[in-house]
Coordinates of C-alpha atoms and ligand atoms in Angstrom, one line a residue:
Chain H
M1 CA -24.4 150.1 -179.0
R2 CA -24.4 153.8 -180.1
I3 CA -26.7 155.4 -182.7
V4 CA -25.5 158.2 -184.9
C5 CA -28.6 160.5 -185.0
P6 CA -28.7 162.5 -188.3
F7 CA -29.7 165.6 -186.2
C8 CA -27.7 165.2 -183.0
G9 CA -24.7 163.0 -183.9
E10 CA -23.4 159.9 -182.1
R11 CA -25.4 159.3 -178.9
E12 CA -25.6 156.5 -176.4
L13 CA -28.3 153.9 -176.5
G14 CA -30.1 155.1 -173.3
E15 CA -31.3 158.2 -175.1
F16 CA -33.4 156.1 -177.6
T17 CA -36.6 154.1 -177.4
Y18 CA -37.3 151.2 -179.7
L19 CA -40.6 150.7 -181.5
G20 CA -39.8 147.7 -183.6
D21 CA -39.7 146.4 -187.2
A22 CA -40.3 149.3 -189.6
K23 CA -41.7 147.0 -192.3
P24 CA -45.3 146.5 -191.2
Q25 CA -47.6 149.1 -192.8
R26 CA -50.9 150.0 -191.2
P27 CA -53.6 148.5 -193.4
A28 CA -56.4 150.6 -194.8
P29 CA -59.6 150.7 -192.7
V30 CA -61.4 148.5 -195.2
A31 CA -58.6 145.9 -195.4
G32 CA -60.4 143.6 -192.9
E33 CA -59.5 141.8 -189.7
D34 CA -56.9 139.5 -191.0
A35 CA -54.8 142.4 -192.3
V36 CA -55.1 144.2 -189.0
Y37 CA -54.1 140.9 -187.2
E38 CA -51.0 140.6 -189.4
Y39 CA -50.0 144.2 -188.9
V40 CA -50.4 144.2 -185.1
Y41 CA -49.1 140.7 -184.3
L42 CA -47.1 138.9 -186.9
R43 CA -43.4 139.6 -187.3
D44 CA -40.6 138.4 -189.6
N45 CA -38.3 138.5 -186.6
I46 CA -35.3 138.7 -188.9
A47 CA -31.9 137.2 -187.9
G48 CA -29.7 139.6 -189.8
S49 CA -30.1 143.1 -191.3
M50 CA -33.4 144.7 -190.2
S51 CA -34.9 148.1 -190.7
E52 CA -36.5 149.4 -187.5
H53 CA -37.9 152.5 -185.8
W54 CA -36.2 154.2 -182.9
Y55 CA -37.3 157.4 -181.1
H56 CA -34.6 159.9 -180.0
G57 CA -36.5 161.0 -176.8
G58 CA -33.3 162.0 -175.0
G59 CA -32.3 164.3 -177.9
C60 CA -34.1 165.8 -180.9
R61 CA -37.3 163.8 -180.3
A62 CA -37.3 162.7 -183.9
W63 CA -38.3 159.2 -185.2
L64 CA -35.4 157.5 -187.0
K65 CA -35.2 154.5 -189.3
V66 CA -32.2 152.4 -188.3
T67 CA -30.8 149.5 -190.3
R68 CA -29.2 147.2 -187.7
N69 CA -27.9 143.6 -187.8
T70 CA -29.8 141.7 -185.1
L71 CA -27.0 139.1 -184.9
T72 CA -24.2 141.5 -184.3
H73 CA -25.9 144.8 -183.2
E74 CA -24.0 146.5 -186.0
I75 CA -25.7 149.6 -187.4
S76 CA -25.2 150.2 -191.1
A77 CA -27.6 153.2 -191.7
V78 CA -29.6 155.8 -189.8
A79 CA -32.1 158.1 -191.6
P80 CA -35.0 160.3 -190.4
A81 CA -38.3 158.3 -190.5
A82 CA -41.0 159.6 -192.7
G83 CA -43.1 162.3 -191.0
A84 CA -42.1 165.1 -188.7
G85 CA -38.4 164.3 -188.4
A86 CA -38.0 163.8 -192.2
A87 CA -39.7 167.1 -192.8
K88 CA -36.9 168.9 -190.9
V89 CA -34.3 167.8 -193.4
G90 CA -36.6 168.0 -196.3
A91 CA -36.4 164.2 -196.9
Chain T
M1 CA -28.7 103.6 -163.5
K2 CA -30.6 104.3 -160.4
Y3 CA -29.4 106.8 -157.8
S4 CA -29.8 105.8 -154.1
I5 CA -28.0 105.9 -150.8
F6 CA -26.2 102.8 -151.9
S7 CA -25.0 104.1 -155.2
L8 CA -23.8 107.2 -153.4
A9 CA -21.9 105.1 -150.8
R10 CA -20.4 102.9 -153.5
A11 CA -19.2 105.9 -155.5
A12 CA -17.8 107.5 -152.4
L13 CA -15.8 104.4 -151.5
S14 CA -14.2 104.4 -154.9
G15 CA -13.2 108.0 -154.6
H16 CA -16.0 109.3 -156.8
K17 CA -14.1 108.1 -159.9
N18 CA -16.6 105.6 -161.2
W19 CA -19.8 107.6 -161.7
Q20 CA -21.4 106.6 -164.9
R21 CA -22.7 108.8 -167.7
T22 CA -26.3 109.6 -166.8
W23 CA -27.9 109.4 -170.3
R24 CA -27.0 107.8 -173.7
D25 CA -25.6 110.2 -176.3
A26 CA -27.5 108.6 -179.2
S27 CA -27.1 108.6 -182.9
P28 CA -30.1 109.3 -185.1
K29 CA -32.2 106.4 -186.4
G30 CA -34.1 106.7 -189.7
R31 CA -37.5 107.4 -188.2
Y32 CA -39.3 108.2 -184.9
D33 CA -42.9 108.5 -183.9
V34 CA -42.2 111.9 -182.5
V35 CA -39.2 114.1 -183.1
I36 CA -38.7 117.1 -180.7
I37 CA -36.5 119.9 -181.9
G38 CA -34.6 121.6 -179.1
G39 CA -32.7 119.9 -176.2
G40 CA -33.6 122.5 -173.5
G41 CA -35.6 121.9 -170.4
H42 CA -38.9 122.0 -172.3
G43 CA -37.9 119.6 -175.1
L44 CA -36.4 117.1 -172.7
A45 CA -39.3 117.3 -170.3
T46 CA -41.7 116.8 -173.2
A47 CA -39.8 113.7 -174.3
W48 CA -39.9 112.3 -170.8
F49 CA -43.6 112.9 -170.4
L50 CA -44.3 111.3 -173.8
A51 CA -42.5 108.2 -172.7
S52 CA -43.6 108.0 -169.0
E53 CA -47.1 109.4 -169.2
F54 CA -48.3 108.6 -172.7
G55 CA -46.3 105.4 -173.5
I56 CA -44.7 106.9 -176.6
R57 CA -41.0 105.8 -176.4
N58 CA -39.9 105.9 -180.0
V59 CA -38.9 109.5 -179.5
A60 CA -35.8 111.6 -180.4
V61 CA -34.8 115.0 -179.0
L62 CA -32.6 116.9 -181.5
E63 CA -30.2 119.6 -180.2
K64 CA -28.0 121.7 -182.4
G65 CA -25.4 122.2 -179.7
W66 CA -25.3 120.4 -176.4
I67 CA -28.3 119.9 -174.2
G68 CA -28.9 122.8 -171.9
S69 CA -26.8 125.2 -174.0
G70 CA -29.8 127.5 -174.6
N71 CA -31.8 129.4 -172.1
A72 CA -32.2 126.3 -169.9
G73 CA -28.6 127.0 -168.8
R74 CA -28.8 130.8 -168.9
N75 CA -31.7 131.7 -166.7
T76 CA -31.8 133.0 -163.1
T77 CA -33.6 129.8 -161.9
I78 CA -36.7 131.3 -160.3
I79 CA -39.7 129.1 -159.9
R80 CA -43.1 130.3 -158.7
S81 CA -46.9 130.1 -159.5
N82 CA -48.0 133.6 -158.5
Y83 CA -50.0 134.5 -161.6
G84 CA -53.3 136.2 -161.6
L85 CA -55.0 135.7 -165.0
P86 CA -57.1 132.7 -166.0
G87 CA -55.0 130.4 -168.1
N88 CA -51.8 131.3 -166.3
T89 CA -52.9 130.6 -162.7
G90 CA -53.8 127.0 -163.3
F91 CA -50.9 126.2 -165.7
Y92 CA -48.1 127.6 -163.5
E93 CA -49.6 125.9 -160.4
L94 CA -49.7 122.6 -162.3
S95 CA -46.0 123.2 -163.1
M96 CA -45.3 124.1 -159.4
R97 CA -46.8 120.8 -158.2
L98 CA -44.6 119.0 -160.7
W99 CA -41.5 120.8 -159.4
E100 CA -42.4 119.6 -155.9
R101 CA -42.2 115.9 -156.9
M102 CA -39.7 116.2 -159.8
E103 CA -36.8 114.7 -157.9
Q104 CA -38.8 111.6 -156.9
D105 CA -40.2 111.3 -160.4
L106 CA -36.9 111.6 -162.2
N107 CA -34.7 110.0 -159.6
Y108 CA -32.4 113.0 -159.9
N109 CA -31.4 115.8 -157.5
A110 CA -32.5 119.0 -159.2
M111 CA -31.9 121.0 -156.0
V112 CA -35.4 122.4 -155.9
S113 CA -35.4 124.9 -153.1
Q114 CA -38.7 126.3 -151.9
R115 CA -37.2 129.3 -150.1
G116 CA -40.1 131.6 -151.0
V117 CA -40.6 134.4 -153.5
I118 CA -41.5 137.8 -152.3
N119 CA -42.7 140.7 -154.5
L120 CA -42.3 144.0 -152.6
Y121 CA -44.9 146.8 -153.0
H122 CA -44.3 150.5 -152.6
S123 CA -47.6 152.2 -153.0
D124 CA -51.3 151.8 -151.9
A125 CA -52.3 151.0 -155.5
Q126 CA -49.6 148.3 -155.8
R127 CA -50.7 146.8 -152.4
D128 CA -54.2 146.6 -153.7
A129 CA -53.1 144.9 -156.9
Y130 CA -51.0 142.4 -155.0
A131 CA -53.8 141.7 -152.6
R132 CA -56.1 141.0 -155.5
R133 CA -53.5 138.7 -157.1
G134 CA -52.9 136.9 -153.8
N135 CA -56.7 136.4 -153.4
T136 CA -56.9 135.0 -156.9
M137 CA -54.1 132.6 -156.1
R138 CA -55.8 131.5 -152.9
I139 CA -59.2 131.0 -154.6
N140 CA -57.3 128.6 -156.9
G141 CA -55.7 126.7 -154.1
I142 CA -52.3 128.4 -154.4
D143 CA -50.5 129.7 -151.3
A144 CA -50.1 133.5 -151.0
E145 CA -49.5 135.8 -148.0
L146 CA -49.8 139.5 -148.0
L147 CA -47.1 140.9 -145.7
D148 CA -47.2 144.3 -144.1
L149 CA -44.1 146.5 -143.5
A150 CA -43.3 145.0 -140.0
A151 CA -43.3 141.5 -141.4
V152 CA -41.0 142.4 -144.3
K153 CA -38.6 144.3 -141.9
K154 CA -38.4 141.2 -139.8
M155 CA -37.7 139.0 -142.7
M156 CA -35.2 141.3 -144.5
P157 CA -33.9 143.9 -142.2
F158 CA -31.1 144.9 -144.6
L159 CA -33.5 146.5 -147.2
N160 CA -33.5 150.3 -147.7
F161 CA -36.6 151.3 -145.7
D162 CA -35.8 155.0 -145.9
N163 CA -36.3 155.4 -149.6
A164 CA -38.5 158.5 -149.8
R165 CA -39.4 157.9 -153.4
F166 CA -40.1 154.1 -153.3
P167 CA -40.8 153.3 -149.6
V168 CA -41.2 149.5 -149.0
Q169 CA -44.7 149.1 -147.7
G170 CA -44.9 145.3 -147.6
G171 CA -44.9 142.3 -150.0
L172 CA -46.8 139.4 -151.5
L173 CA -45.1 136.2 -150.5
Q174 CA -45.4 132.8 -152.1
R175 CA -43.6 130.4 -149.7
R176 CA -43.7 127.5 -152.1
G177 CA -41.8 129.5 -154.8
G178 CA -38.0 129.5 -154.9
T179 CA -35.3 128.2 -157.2
A180 CA -34.0 125.0 -158.8
R181 CA -30.6 124.1 -160.2
H182 CA -31.2 124.7 -164.0
D183 CA -28.5 122.3 -165.4
A184 CA -29.6 119.5 -163.1
V185 CA -33.2 119.9 -164.4
V186 CA -31.9 119.3 -168.0
W187 CA -29.7 116.4 -166.9
G188 CA -32.5 114.9 -164.8
Y189 CA -35.0 114.9 -167.7
A190 CA -32.3 113.6 -170.1
H191 CA -31.4 110.9 -167.6
A192 CA -35.0 109.8 -167.0
A193 CA -36.0 110.0 -170.6
S194 CA -33.0 108.1 -171.8
E195 CA -33.8 105.3 -169.3
L196 CA -37.2 104.9 -171.0
G197 CA -35.6 104.6 -174.5
V198 CA -35.7 108.2 -175.8
D199 CA -32.8 109.1 -178.1
I200 CA -31.1 112.4 -177.1
I201 CA -29.1 113.5 -180.1
Q202 CA -26.6 116.4 -179.7
N203 CA -24.8 118.4 -182.4
C204 CA -27.8 117.8 -184.7
E205 CA -29.2 121.0 -186.1
V206 CA -32.5 121.0 -187.9
T207 CA -32.1 122.8 -191.2
G208 CA -35.4 122.1 -192.9
F209 CA -38.6 120.1 -192.9
T210 CA -39.6 117.3 -195.3
R211 CA -43.3 117.4 -196.4
D212 CA -45.6 115.2 -198.4
A213 CA -47.7 116.2 -201.4
N214 CA -50.4 117.6 -199.0
G215 CA -47.9 119.7 -197.2
K216 CA -47.9 117.5 -194.1
V217 CA -44.6 117.4 -192.2
T218 CA -43.0 113.9 -192.6
G219 CA -39.7 114.6 -190.9
V220 CA -36.7 116.9 -190.6
E221 CA -33.5 117.7 -192.5
T222 CA -30.6 117.9 -190.1
S223 CA -26.9 118.4 -190.1
R224 CA -26.7 114.6 -189.4
G225 CA -29.0 113.6 -192.2
R226 CA -32.7 113.2 -192.9
I227 CA -34.9 111.9 -190.0
G228 CA -38.5 110.8 -190.6
A229 CA -41.1 111.5 -188.0
G230 CA -44.8 110.8 -187.4
K231 CA -45.0 114.2 -185.6
V232 CA -42.6 117.0 -185.0
G233 CA -42.7 119.2 -181.9
M234 CA -40.7 122.5 -181.8
A235 CA -39.3 123.6 -178.4
V236 CA -36.5 125.9 -179.6
A237 CA -37.1 129.0 -177.4
G238 CA -35.4 132.1 -178.9
S239 CA -35.0 130.4 -182.3
T240 CA -38.8 129.8 -182.9
S241 CA -39.2 132.3 -185.7
R242 CA -36.2 130.9 -187.6
V243 CA -37.2 127.3 -187.3
A244 CA -40.9 128.0 -188.1
A245 CA -39.8 130.0 -191.1
M246 CA -38.4 126.8 -192.6
A247 CA -42.0 125.5 -192.6
G248 CA -43.3 128.8 -194.1
L249 CA -44.8 130.1 -190.9
R250 CA -44.8 133.7 -189.5
L251 CA -45.6 133.9 -185.8
P252 CA -46.5 136.6 -183.2
I253 CA -43.0 136.4 -181.8
E254 CA -39.9 138.5 -181.5
S255 CA -36.5 137.5 -180.2
H256 CA -35.1 139.7 -177.5
V257 CA -32.1 139.5 -175.2
L258 CA -32.4 139.3 -171.4
Q259 CA -29.3 139.7 -169.3
A260 CA -28.4 138.0 -166.0
F261 CA -25.7 138.9 -163.4
V262 CA -23.9 137.1 -160.7
S263 CA -21.8 138.7 -157.9
E264 CA -18.8 137.3 -156.1
A265 CA -19.8 134.8 -153.3
I266 CA -20.7 136.3 -150.0
K267 CA -22.0 134.7 -146.7
P268 CA -25.7 133.8 -146.6
L269 CA -27.7 137.0 -146.9
L270 CA -30.9 136.7 -148.8
P271 CA -33.4 134.3 -147.3
N272 CA -35.6 134.1 -150.4
V273 CA -36.1 135.3 -153.9
M274 CA -37.0 139.0 -153.9
T275 CA -38.4 141.4 -156.5
F276 CA -38.4 145.2 -156.3
G277 CA -41.8 146.4 -157.2
A278 CA -40.9 149.9 -158.1
G279 CA -38.3 149.1 -160.7
H280 CA -37.4 145.9 -162.4
F281 CA -34.9 144.1 -160.3
Y282 CA -35.1 140.5 -158.9
V283 CA -32.5 138.7 -156.9
S284 CA -31.7 135.5 -155.1
Q285 CA -28.6 134.0 -153.6
S286 CA -27.1 130.8 -155.1
D287 CA -26.1 127.9 -153.0
K288 CA -22.5 128.9 -153.7
G289 CA -23.1 132.4 -152.3
G290 CA -23.3 134.5 -155.4
L291 CA -26.1 137.0 -155.7
V292 CA -28.0 136.1 -158.9
F293 CA -30.0 139.0 -160.3
G294 CA -31.6 140.5 -163.4
G295 CA -34.1 143.1 -164.6
D296 CA -35.7 144.2 -167.9
I297 CA -35.0 142.9 -171.3
D298 CA -32.8 145.1 -173.4
G299 CA -35.9 146.1 -175.4
Y300 CA -35.0 145.6 -179.1
N301 CA -34.9 142.5 -181.3
S302 CA -31.6 140.6 -180.9
Y303 CA -30.1 137.3 -181.7
A304 CA -26.7 138.3 -180.4
Q305 CA -26.7 136.5 -177.0
R306 CA -25.1 139.5 -175.3
G307 CA -26.6 142.6 -173.8
N308 CA -25.9 146.3 -173.7
L309 CA -24.8 148.6 -170.9
P310 CA -27.9 150.8 -170.3
V311 CA -29.9 147.9 -169.0
M312 CA -27.0 146.7 -166.9
E313 CA -26.8 150.2 -165.3
D314 CA -30.6 150.2 -164.8
V315 CA -30.5 146.8 -163.1
C316 CA -27.7 147.8 -160.8
E317 CA -29.4 151.0 -159.9
G318 CA -32.5 149.0 -159.0
G319 CA -30.4 146.8 -156.8
M320 CA -28.7 149.7 -155.1
A321 CA -32.1 151.4 -154.4
L322 CA -33.4 148.3 -152.6
I323 CA -30.2 146.9 -151.0
P324 CA -27.6 149.6 -150.7
M325 CA -25.0 147.3 -149.3
I326 CA -24.7 145.3 -152.5
G327 CA -22.8 148.3 -153.9
R328 CA -19.8 146.9 -152.1
V329 CA -20.1 143.5 -153.8
R330 CA -18.2 143.0 -157.0
L331 CA -19.9 141.8 -160.2
L332 CA -18.4 138.5 -161.3
R333 CA -20.2 137.5 -164.4
Q334 CA -22.8 138.8 -166.9
W335 CA -24.4 137.1 -169.8
G336 CA -27.4 137.3 -172.2
G337 CA -29.9 134.8 -173.5
I338 CA -32.2 135.1 -176.5
M339 CA -35.8 134.7 -175.6
D340 CA -38.9 134.2 -177.6
M341 CA -41.1 137.2 -176.7
S342 CA -44.7 136.6 -177.7
M343 CA -46.8 139.6 -178.4
D344 CA -48.9 139.3 -175.2
G345 CA -46.2 137.8 -172.9
T346 CA -47.8 134.4 -172.7
P347 CA -46.7 131.1 -174.3
I348 CA -48.1 129.4 -177.3
I349 CA -48.7 125.6 -177.1
D350 CA -50.7 124.5 -180.1
K351 CA -50.8 122.6 -183.3
S352 CA -49.3 124.8 -186.0
P353 CA -51.2 125.6 -189.3
V354 CA -48.8 123.1 -190.9
E355 CA -50.1 119.5 -190.3
G356 CA -47.7 117.4 -188.3
L357 CA -45.8 120.4 -186.8
Y358 CA -46.5 121.4 -183.2
L359 CA -45.5 124.6 -181.4
N360 CA -44.2 125.1 -177.9
A361 CA -43.1 128.7 -178.0
G362 CA -43.2 132.3 -176.6
W363 CA -42.1 131.6 -173.1
C364 CA -40.6 135.1 -172.8
Y365 CA -38.5 135.6 -169.7
G366 CA -40.5 133.3 -167.5
G367 CA -40.3 129.9 -169.1
F368 CA -37.9 128.1 -166.7
K369 CA -40.6 127.8 -164.0
A370 CA -42.8 126.3 -166.7
T371 CA -40.4 123.5 -167.6
P372 CA -42.2 120.5 -166.0
G373 CA -45.7 121.8 -166.8
S374 CA -44.7 122.7 -170.4
G375 CA -43.4 119.2 -170.8
L376 CA -46.6 117.6 -169.6
V377 CA -49.0 119.7 -171.6
F378 CA -46.9 119.6 -174.8
A379 CA -46.6 115.8 -174.5
H380 CA -50.4 115.7 -174.1
L381 CA -50.9 117.7 -177.2
L382 CA -48.5 115.6 -179.2
A383 CA -49.9 112.3 -178.0
R384 CA -53.6 113.1 -178.1
D385 CA -53.9 115.9 -180.7
E386 CA -55.8 118.0 -178.2
S387 CA -54.8 120.6 -175.7
H388 CA -54.3 119.7 -172.1
Q389 CA -57.0 121.5 -170.1
E390 CA -54.5 123.7 -168.3
A391 CA -53.1 124.8 -171.7
A392 CA -56.4 125.4 -173.5
R393 CA -55.9 129.1 -173.5
F394 CA -52.4 129.1 -174.9
R395 CA -53.7 128.6 -178.5
L396 CA -52.1 130.4 -181.4
D397 CA -55.4 131.8 -182.6
R398 CA -56.0 133.8 -179.4
F399 CA -54.5 136.9 -181.1
Q400 CA -57.0 136.7 -183.8
R401 CA -59.9 136.0 -181.4
G402 CA -59.0 138.9 -179.1
A403 CA -58.3 136.4 -176.3
M404 CA -54.8 137.5 -175.3
I405 CA -53.4 136.8 -171.9
D406 CA -51.6 140.0 -171.1
E407 CA -50.5 139.4 -167.4
K408 CA -48.8 142.8 -167.3
G409 CA -51.6 144.7 -169.0
Q410 CA -49.2 146.5 -171.3
G411 CA -50.4 145.8 -174.8
A412 CA -49.3 144.1 -178.0
Q413 CA -45.6 144.9 -177.9
P414 CA -42.8 142.6 -176.6
N415 CA -40.6 145.4 -175.3
L416 CA -43.4 146.6 -173.0
H417 CA -43.9 143.4 -171.0
Ligands
LIG1 C1 -31.0 135.7 -168.5 C2 -32.3 134.9 -168.4 C3 -32.9 134.8 -167.2 C4 -34.1 134.0 -167.0 N1 -34.6 133.8 -165.8 C5 -35.7 133.1 -165.6 C6 -36.2 132.8 -164.3 O1 -35.6 133.2 -163.3 N2 -37.4 132.0 -164.2 C7 -38.0 131.6 -165.3 O2 -39.0 131.0 -165.1 N3 -37.5 131.8 -166.6 C8 -36.4 132.5 -166.8 N4 -35.9 132.7 -168.0 C9 -36.6 132.2 -169.2 C10 -36.3 130.7 -169.5 O3 -34.9 130.5 -169.4 C11 -36.8 130.3 -170.9 O4 -38.1 130.7 -171.1 C12 -36.8 128.8 -171.0 O5 -35.6 128.2 -170.6 C13 -37.1 128.4 -172.4 O6 -37.3 127.0 -172.6 P1 -36.1 125.9 -172.9 O7 -35.5 125.7 -171.6 O8 -36.6 124.7 -173.5 O9 -35.2 126.7 -174.0 P2 -33.7 126.5 -174.4 O10 -32.9 125.9 -173.3 O11 -33.3 127.7 -175.0 O12 -33.9 125.3 -175.5 C14 -34.1 125.5 -176.8 C15 -33.0 124.6 -177.5 O13 -33.3 124.6 -178.9 C16 -32.1 124.4 -179.6 N5 -32.2 124.8 -181.0 C17 -32.5 126.0 -181.5 N6 -32.6 125.9 -182.9 C18 -32.4 124.6 -183.2 C19 -32.3 123.9 -184.4 N7 -32.5 124.5 -185.6 N8 -32.1 122.5 -184.4 C20 -31.8 121.9 -183.2 N9 -31.9 122.6 -182.0 C21 -32.2 123.9 -182.0 C22 -31.2 125.4 -178.8 O14 -29.8 125.2 -179.0 C23 -31.6 125.2 -177.4 O15 -30.8 124.4 -176.7 C24 -34.7 133.5 -168.2 C25 -34.1 133.6 -169.4 C26 -32.9 134.3 -169.6 C27 -32.3 134.5 -170.9
LIG2 ZN1 -31.5 163.2 -182.4

C-alpha cells in the first residue's frame, strides 16, 4: 500500500501512522456520557470504502483524510484533513 | 468412532486406507434450540460444551466456508495463561487447565505441547513489570518463574546477548504454556460435538436474522434457507461487526489484519515459545521444523486477509535483533488473518442488547489460547442466561461503566494494543 500525499507525493506506508475512522465527531461537552461513549468506543467498522485519518509523520507531518477500501486496500482519494494541513493549501 | 490403540492398529494393518470421517457433515434442520454462527474453534467448542456439560444437544454450528477456515486455521498456535489483570488471569488459567485435559475429553490428538513460553526482558523496569506479573500469576495458582540472564543463556545460548541497545537481562517463563495443533483442535471439537448429536453445517452463510414482533431473534436467514433457533450465539471472530450489523448493532470493535510467517524447516533449534520484549516478535518451532513467527498487527482497519510489507520488515528486524542466525533461513510462507480488535484488547462474552442474540467477540490476536475456555463460558451463558464467574468481567457494558480490561495499558485504540 502506498499513499499519495497531497504535499509530498507518493510515499510508502511506513511513513504514515493511522488514527482510524474519520467519521466520529467529538461531542459537545454538554452532550452527555452516552455521546462520549459512542464517540470513543463504537465503530461502524465498514467492510468497503471508508474515510479515515492518517498522519504523515515521515514527511510533511500533516493529517490527511484518506478514502480507502478496507476489503482491497485500494485508495480512491487523499485530501488534507481539516486543521493545520488543510490551512497550508487553503482548503 | 472412538480412537484407541486398537483403532490405530486396525487402521495400520489395512494400510491406513480405512480411516472414517471424524464428524458428520450435516444438512440444516428447520429449528434448533441453539444456533451458533461460526465454525471456528470457539463456535465448535461452545457447541461441544453445550452438549457435554449442559445437556443441550439440539444444536447447530453454521459455517460460511469450511470449519477452521477462519483464524482457527491461521494463527501461530501459542497457548499460555500469563496474564496479570483481574478478569484475564482467572479466565486464561481456566482455559489452560482445559487444554491440559482436552485430548482425553475429546478423544482426539490435538498435539498440545507444553514446551514453555518465555517473555524476555531487556531493562530494569521491564524486569520489575514481569516480576509483578509473575507474582500475580503465582498468587492465583498459576506457574511462573523469573529467570536471570545466566538461566536464559543456558536455555537459549543462540540469542544475541551482545545487543547494546536491547540487552537480554532475563525472562518470565511459564513452563505450562506452549503450542497446540490448531486444525486438530477444530477437528477434535467437531468430532466430539458431532458424536453428541450437534449438527455441523458447512457452506452455510448467515445473511440475516429473523425477529418477532418484540424484536427478539427467532432464527437466522442463511444461504441454505431459514433456520429457526431458541437462541443464537455469534462466534464469528473478524466478522463480528458485519454480522452484528444485520441485527442493527454497533460494537466497540474494529477489524484488523495480523500476519504470520513460517520459515523453511530446520533441525530442532528453539526449545520453547519465545517473545522479544523490546520489540514485537514471537517465535516457536513447529513439529515439522519450520520457525513460526509474528509480531504487530498492520495497524489499520482491514478485511483483506493479507498484510503489507512494513510490518513484515519490522517483524523480520525483530527476529534478526534477537536471533541473528535466522537471517540465513528462508521465509517459506506468509499470510494474514482478520481479527476482531476490541477497544481495550479484551474479549466480549455477553448477551447482546437484542434479545435472543449472544456475543462471543473481540478476541484480538490472542484468542486461540482461549478456545476451550471460551467454549465453556459461552456455553454457560447460552444455557443459563448468566455469565460464568470467570467471564463476569467480559461484559459489553464495561466500556460505559469505565471497567475496561486494558492488559497492555495503552488506551482505547485497537492499533495501540
Ligand atoms: C496470524 C494470526 C496469528 C495468531 N496467533 C495467535 C496465537 O499464537 N495465540 C492465540 O491465542 N491467538 C492467536 N491468534 C488469534 C486467534 O486466532 C483468534 O482470536 C481466534 O482464532 C478467534 O476465534 P475462532 O477460532 O472461533 O475464529 P475463526 O476461526 O475465525 O472462526 C469464525 C468463523 O466464523 C465464520 N463466519 C464469519 N461470518 C459468518 C457468517 N455470516 N455466517 C457463517 N459463518 C461465518 C468464519 O468463516 C470463521 O470460520 C492469531 C490470529 C492471527 C490472524
Ligand atoms: Zn506529506
